[in-house]
C-alpha cells in the first residue's frame, strides 16, 4: 500500500467530472487500498479518487464501522435537512457550516462490480453526498451561499501568509 499526497484547492483534477470505472481488476483493488491508507493517514472519514489525482468514479470512507469502497456511486434518494461543520482534506484547516439533506441513499458497485447500497443520516449521509460531489467535480465550497462562497474563494486564493 502507498500513501499519496492529497490534491488541494486550485488543483484542476478536483473540478473534473470523473469517468465511470469499467474494469474491476487488481489495479482497481490496489487503488482502493492506497486510498484507504491515504485517508487514514490524513486522517479523514472519506476520500474520493480525484483527491489523489485519479479522475475515476470511486471513493472510500469510514464513519466508524471500518473501511468501505464505493465504485460508480449514484445518489438516488435524499431527504430532510441538517447543518454540519463540514471539512475536506482538499481544503485543509477550514470548516464550513453547510446545510444539506440529512438522509442520503446511494447505489453503486463494490470492487467485484457487484451492486451495493449505503444509506444513512447525519455523518454517513453527509459523507455520501460530499464524496459523490467530488466525483462530479464539486468541492464543498460550491455548497456555500454565493456571497460567502466568493469571500472564501478569494481568501483561499490569496491566503494571509502570501500577502
Ligand atoms: Ni472532501
XYZ file of N, CA and C and ligand atoms in Angstrom:
490
model
N 0.848 -1.193 0.000
C 0.000 0.000 0.000
C 0.881 1.239 0.000
N 0.320 2.298 -0.475
C 1.090 3.541 -0.569
C 0.224 4.715 -0.144
N 0.902 5.695 0.419
C 0.205 6.925 0.806
C 0.496 7.989 -0.238
N -0.558 8.602 -0.743
C -0.404 9.604 -1.803
C -0.590 11.005 -1.253
N 0.073 11.984 -1.866
C -0.219 13.376 -1.491
C -1.645 13.722 -1.884
N -2.314 14.477 -1.039
C -3.704 14.853 -1.311
C -3.731 16.181 -2.057
N -4.423 16.178 -3.195
C -4.555 17.390 -4.010
C -5.430 18.395 -3.273
N -5.075 19.654 -3.385
C -5.819 20.671 -2.652
C -6.423 21.716 -3.600
N -7.277 22.543 -2.995
C -7.996 23.607 -3.680
C -7.123 24.273 -4.746
N -7.655 24.403 -5.957
C -6.913 25.026 -7.047
C -6.359 24.003 -8.028
N -6.225 22.736 -7.581
C -5.747 21.683 -8.483
C -6.879 21.321 -9.451
N -6.617 21.408 -10.762
C -7.702 21.198 -11.736
C -8.372 19.823 -11.643
N -7.662 18.818 -11.141
C -8.266 17.479 -11.082
C -9.493 17.446 -10.168
N -9.560 18.430 -9.253
C -10.690 18.461 -8.321
C -11.965 19.018 -8.966
N -11.835 19.573 -10.167
C -13.008 20.145 -10.847
C -13.490 19.296 -12.013
N -12.886 18.135 -12.186
C -13.235 17.278 -13.324
C -14.408 16.367 -12.961
N -15.326 16.186 -13.911
C -16.352 15.150 -13.722
C -15.692 13.821 -14.059
N -15.627 12.920 -13.089
C -14.823 11.695 -13.236
C -15.476 10.697 -14.181
N -14.668 9.778 -14.681
C -15.151 8.743 -15.603
C -15.561 7.495 -14.841
N -16.655 6.841 -15.282
C -17.066 5.601 -14.626
C -15.967 4.538 -14.712
N -15.880 3.718 -13.678
C -14.947 2.591 -13.666
C -15.562 1.468 -14.487
N -14.781 0.909 -15.416
C -15.289 -0.188 -16.253
C -14.611 -1.509 -15.945
N -13.368 -1.444 -15.460
C -12.618 -2.679 -15.193
C -12.477 -2.910 -13.699
N -13.003 -4.023 -13.246
C -12.920 -4.372 -11.830
C -11.779 -5.373 -11.658
N -10.565 -4.814 -11.661
C -9.374 -5.658 -11.717
C -8.435 -5.375 -10.533
N -7.252 -5.978 -10.576
C -6.294 -5.795 -9.484
C -5.836 -4.347 -9.320
N -5.553 -3.624 -10.425
C -5.183 -2.220 -10.243
C -6.260 -1.403 -9.500
N -7.538 -1.720 -9.743
C -8.615 -1.013 -9.036
C -8.565 -1.346 -7.541
N -8.320 -2.620 -7.251
C -8.211 -3.065 -5.859
C -7.038 -2.348 -5.156
N -5.917 -2.270 -5.867
C -4.746 -1.590 -5.288
C -5.029 -0.104 -5.069
N -5.704 0.505 -6.043
C -6.068 1.920 -5.906
C -6.919 2.132 -4.656
N -7.890 1.231 -4.438
C -8.765 1.388 -3.271
C -7.970 1.224 -1.980
N -6.996 0.294 -1.964
C -6.172 0.102 -0.759
C -5.313 1.342 -0.494
N -4.759 1.904 -1.551
C -3.952 3.125 -1.396
C -4.810 4.282 -0.898
N -6.039 4.358 -1.417
C -6.928 5.440 -0.992
C -7.304 5.298 0.481
N -7.557 4.057 0.920
C -7.912 3.821 2.329
C -6.727 4.201 3.228
N -5.526 3.768 2.828
C -4.315 4.092 3.589
C -4.112 5.615 3.673
N -4.296 6.267 2.556
C -4.112 7.721 2.493
C -5.154 8.436 3.357
N -6.404 7.928 3.324
C -7.479 8.515 4.133
C -7.164 8.391 5.627
N -6.702 7.204 6.068
C -6.394 7.009 7.486
C -5.209 7.856 7.920
N -4.217 7.981 7.035
C -3.025 8.741 7.364
C -3.352 10.230 7.546
N -4.345 10.712 6.777
C -4.623 12.165 6.714
C -4.848 12.846 8.081
N -5.752 12.428 8.999
C -6.787 11.419 8.809
C -8.081 12.076 8.352
N -8.917 11.266 7.674
C -10.211 11.755 7.235
C -11.236 10.632 7.291
N -12.512 10.991 7.095
C -13.571 9.979 7.118
C -13.982 9.566 5.710
N -13.445 10.262 4.701
C -13.755 9.899 3.321
C -12.693 10.446 2.393
N -12.505 9.759 1.254
C -11.542 10.234 0.255
C -12.021 9.786 -1.118
N -12.083 10.729 -2.040
C -12.502 10.425 -3.406
C -11.259 10.352 -4.304
N -11.332 9.518 -5.345
C -10.165 9.277 -6.203
C -9.517 10.562 -6.742
N -10.301 11.569 -7.178
C -9.649 12.784 -7.694
C -8.740 13.450 -6.668
N -9.008 13.209 -5.391
C -8.181 13.841 -4.358
C -6.755 13.313 -4.337
N -6.525 12.136 -4.983
C -5.133 11.705 -5.166
C -4.773 11.762 -6.660
N -5.545 12.536 -7.416
C -5.182 12.807 -8.798
C -5.705 11.809 -9.811
N -6.654 10.954 -9.390
C -7.193 9.929 -10.286
C -8.654 10.271 -10.604
N -8.930 10.577 -11.867
C -10.271 11.036 -12.249
C -11.215 9.862 -12.511
N -11.326 8.990 -11.511
C -12.217 7.829 -11.619
C -13.339 7.944 -10.615
N -14.481 7.346 -11.003
C -15.679 7.468 -10.182
C -15.678 6.449 -9.035
N -14.905 6.741 -8.011
C -14.908 5.888 -6.816
C -14.446 6.668 -5.591
N -14.912 6.211 -4.433
C -14.444 6.815 -3.191
C -14.393 5.769 -2.093
N -13.666 6.111 -1.032
C -13.600 5.247 0.148
C -14.068 6.069 1.339
N -14.535 5.387 2.377
C -14.923 6.103 3.589
C -14.903 5.162 4.781
N -14.885 5.770 5.976
C -15.009 5.013 7.222
C -15.637 5.950 8.236
N -16.921 5.696 8.548
C -17.594 6.552 9.529
C -17.600 5.879 10.906
N -16.680 4.917 11.081
C -16.550 4.281 12.384
C -16.843 2.787 12.365
N -17.261 2.277 11.213
C -17.596 0.859 11.102
C -16.621 0.108 10.207
N -15.450 0.682 9.977
C -14.467 0.044 9.109
C -14.510 0.630 7.714
N -13.462 0.342 6.931
C -13.360 0.956 5.605
C -14.342 0.370 4.605
N -14.893 1.243 3.766
C -15.805 0.826 2.703
C -15.360 1.477 1.406
N -15.665 0.800 0.307
C -15.334 1.326 -1.017
C -16.618 1.388 -1.821
N -16.827 2.490 -2.517
C -17.974 2.600 -3.420
C -17.476 2.974 -4.803
N -17.813 2.147 -5.778
C -17.417 2.381 -7.160
C -18.664 2.778 -7.956
N -18.513 3.748 -8.842
C -19.614 4.241 -9.675
C -20.865 4.582 -8.863
N -20.707 5.336 -7.784
C -21.856 5.640 -6.938
C -22.798 6.661 -7.569
N -24.030 6.550 -7.169
C -25.058 7.466 -7.638
C -25.994 7.740 -6.464
N -26.260 9.020 -6.236
C -27.191 9.399 -5.175
C -28.610 9.172 -5.695
N -29.387 8.338 -5.018
C -30.721 8.032 -5.539
C -31.849 8.558 -4.654
N -31.498 8.992 -3.440
C -32.545 9.477 -2.549
C -31.929 10.382 -1.502
N -32.615 11.466 -1.189
C -32.180 12.291 -0.063
C -33.396 13.005 0.503
N -33.319 13.312 1.798
C -34.464 13.991 2.421
C -34.020 14.710 3.687
N -34.868 15.610 4.122
C -34.600 16.358 5.344
C -33.542 17.417 5.142
N -33.083 17.976 6.234
C -32.035 18.991 6.186
C -31.231 18.901 7.464
N -29.924 19.119 7.353
C -29.043 19.037 8.516
C -27.865 19.968 8.315
N -27.614 20.808 9.304
C -26.454 21.699 9.254
C -25.300 21.041 9.978
N -24.134 21.088 9.362
C -22.970 20.402 9.937
C -21.709 21.166 9.577
N -20.770 21.230 10.504
C -19.462 21.855 10.243
C -18.656 20.886 9.388
N -18.674 21.134 8.094
C -18.094 20.189 7.155
C -16.669 20.596 6.798
N -15.792 19.608 6.712
C -14.423 19.857 6.287
C -14.090 18.985 5.095
N -12.929 19.228 4.504
C -12.496 18.456 3.346
C -10.969 18.406 3.345
N -10.409 17.226 3.108
C -8.947 17.094 3.099
C -8.316 17.950 2.010
N -9.103 18.337 1.002
C -8.569 19.169 -0.078
C -8.664 20.660 0.233
N -9.314 20.989 1.345
C -9.355 22.382 1.812
C -8.906 22.353 3.274
N -7.636 21.986 3.501
C -7.186 21.683 4.862
C -7.284 22.889 5.792
N -7.684 22.591 7.026
C -7.717 23.625 8.058
C -8.952 24.490 8.069
N -9.889 24.192 7.178
C -11.107 25.014 7.107
C -12.346 24.151 7.341
N -13.297 24.723 8.073
C -14.584 24.056 8.273
C -15.680 25.047 7.950
N -16.741 24.549 7.347
C -17.825 25.428 6.918
C -19.156 24.837 7.362
N -20.006 25.697 7.923
C -21.339 25.246 8.306
C -22.161 25.122 7.032
N -22.495 23.891 6.666
C -23.193 23.653 5.405
C -24.458 22.851 5.672
N -25.551 23.310 5.077
C -26.812 22.590 5.191
C -26.995 21.703 3.969
N -27.281 20.453 4.213
C -27.578 19.501 3.140
C -28.695 18.591 3.649
N -29.280 17.791 2.741
C -30.233 16.791 3.216
C -29.609 15.923 4.315
N -30.402 15.592 5.341
C -29.888 14.798 6.460
C -29.693 13.343 6.049
N -30.618 12.861 5.238
C -30.585 11.444 4.853
C -30.186 11.333 3.392
N -29.371 10.333 3.115
C -28.994 10.076 1.721
C -28.885 8.577 1.485
N -29.256 8.190 0.280
C -29.086 6.787 -0.124
C -28.356 6.774 -1.463
N -27.317 5.947 -1.527
C -26.526 5.860 -2.756
C -26.411 4.400 -3.181
N -26.490 4.185 -4.478
C -26.242 2.850 -5.018
C -24.970 2.903 -5.863
N -24.327 1.750 -5.986
C -23.092 1.694 -6.756
C -22.627 0.267 -6.854
N -21.310 0.097 -6.987
C -20.752 -1.244 -7.121
C -19.601 -1.425 -6.139
N -19.340 -2.692 -5.786
C -18.166 -2.980 -4.974
C -16.981 -3.274 -5.900
N -15.881 -3.730 -5.334
C -14.655 -3.929 -6.127
C -14.781 -5.092 -7.104
N -15.819 -5.924 -6.931
C -16.054 -7.019 -7.883
C -17.101 -6.640 -8.923
N -17.604 -5.404 -8.826
C -18.621 -4.968 -9.770
C -20.030 -5.348 -9.347
N -20.165 -5.897 -8.128
C -21.487 -6.280 -7.638
C -22.221 -5.061 -7.079
N -23.559 -5.038 -7.232
C -24.309 -3.881 -6.717
C -24.217 -3.750 -5.199
N -24.010 -2.532 -4.727
C -24.050 -2.259 -3.292
C -24.832 -0.982 -3.052
N -25.210 -0.818 -1.807
C -26.004 0.348 -1.437
C -25.606 0.790 -0.041
N -25.506 2.105 0.157
C -25.319 2.638 1.502
C -26.375 3.704 1.725
N -26.915 3.733 2.928
C -27.921 4.733 3.250
C -27.774 5.105 4.709
N -27.987 6.377 5.002
C -27.934 6.787 6.388
C -28.141 8.270 6.526
N -28.250 8.687 7.797
C -28.388 10.125 8.021
C -27.147 10.642 8.739
N -27.187 11.908 9.125
C -26.088 12.579 9.787
C -24.761 12.264 9.119
N -23.757 11.723 9.853
C -22.412 11.653 9.264
C -22.351 10.804 7.997
N -22.977 9.626 8.016
C -22.925 8.787 6.810
C -23.605 9.473 5.626
N -24.778 10.046 5.882
C -25.485 10.747 4.809
C -24.643 11.886 4.254
N -23.929 12.577 5.154
C -23.104 13.710 4.748
C -21.908 13.248 3.916
N -21.263 12.164 4.377
C -20.088 11.650 3.659
C -20.488 11.194 2.249
N -21.594 10.497 2.129
C -22.031 10.025 0.803
C -22.213 11.213 -0.141
N -22.879 12.255 0.342
C -23.134 13.425 -0.512
C -21.851 14.178 -0.842
N -20.981 14.328 0.150
C -19.717 15.066 -0.034
C -18.813 14.349 -1.043
N -18.695 13.025 -0.903
C -17.785 12.283 -1.784
C -18.334 12.198 -3.211
N -19.630 12.034 -3.348
C -20.214 11.987 -4.696
C -20.057 13.349 -5.367
N -20.163 14.423 -4.594
C -19.877 15.760 -5.133
C -18.465 15.809 -5.730
N -17.484 15.261 -4.999
C -16.104 15.246 -5.513
C -16.058 14.594 -6.903
N -16.810 13.518 -7.073
C -16.756 12.763 -8.330
C -17.423 13.533 -9.472
N -18.240 14.528 -9.090
C -18.847 15.406 -10.092
C -18.065 16.710 -10.225
N -16.870 16.759 -9.629
C -16.019 17.939 -9.746
C -16.426 19.093 -8.845
N -17.159 18.776 -7.777
C -17.617 19.837 -6.869
C -16.952 19.722 -5.510
N -16.340 20.805 -5.068
C -15.847 20.878 -3.696
C -16.972 21.378 -2.800
N -16.805 21.177 -1.489
C -17.841 21.604 -0.546
C -18.131 23.107 -0.642
N -17.128 23.867 -1.136
C -17.321 25.324 -1.268
C -18.483 25.661 -2.190
N -18.762 24.786 -3.160
C -19.857 25.052 -4.092
C -21.214 24.948 -3.392
N -21.234 24.425 -2.164
C -22.486 24.297 -1.410
C -22.722 25.470 -0.468
N -21.790 26.443 -0.483
C -21.962 27.632 0.361
C -22.868 28.632 -0.349
N -23.547 29.495 0.407
C -24.312 30.573 -0.226
C -23.352 31.426 -1.066
N -23.814 31.958 -2.236
C -22.929 32.649 -3.179
C -22.039 33.731 -2.559
N -22.591 34.558 -1.672
C -21.796 35.651 -1.096
C -20.622 35.102 -0.281
N -20.929 34.107 0.564
C -19.886 33.509 1.400
C -18.874 32.758 0.533
N -19.376 32.132 -0.533
C -18.509 31.367 -1.421
C -17.429 32.259 -2.042
N -17.829 33.418 -2.560
C -16.823 34.264 -3.214
C -15.826 34.823 -2.203
N -16.298 35.073 -0.983
C -15.398 35.529 0.083
C -14.342 34.452 0.388
N -14.819 33.206 0.526
C -13.922 32.094 0.852
C -12.945 31.836 -0.300
N -13.451 31.904 -1.549
C -12.585 31.687 -2.707
C -11.443 32.689 -2.717
N -11.759 33.961 -2.491
C -10.688 34.963 -2.587
C -9.707 34.796 -1.429
N -10.219 34.347 -0.268
C -9.326 34.114 0.870
C -8.377 32.943 0.576
N -8.916 31.882 -0.030
C -8.095 30.705 -0.313
C -7.077 30.976 -1.424
N -7.494 31.835 -2.385
C -6.588 32.137 -3.498
C -5.510 33.125 -3.069
N -5.770 33.837 -2.000
C -4.838 34.854 -1.536
C -4.713 34.775 -0.017
N -4.110 33.655 0.465
C -4.059 33.456 1.916
C -3.227 34.546 2.587
N -3.547 34.877 3.867
C -2.859 35.943 4.595
C -1.333 35.795 4.527
N -0.837 34.552 4.572
C 0.613 34.320 4.572
C 1.279 34.735 3.266
N 0.472 34.828 2.192
C 1.030 35.145 0.877
C 0.909 36.632 0.550
N 0.264 37.409 1.446
C 0.033 38.816 1.156
C 1.275 39.660 1.392
Ni -13.647 16.306 0.500
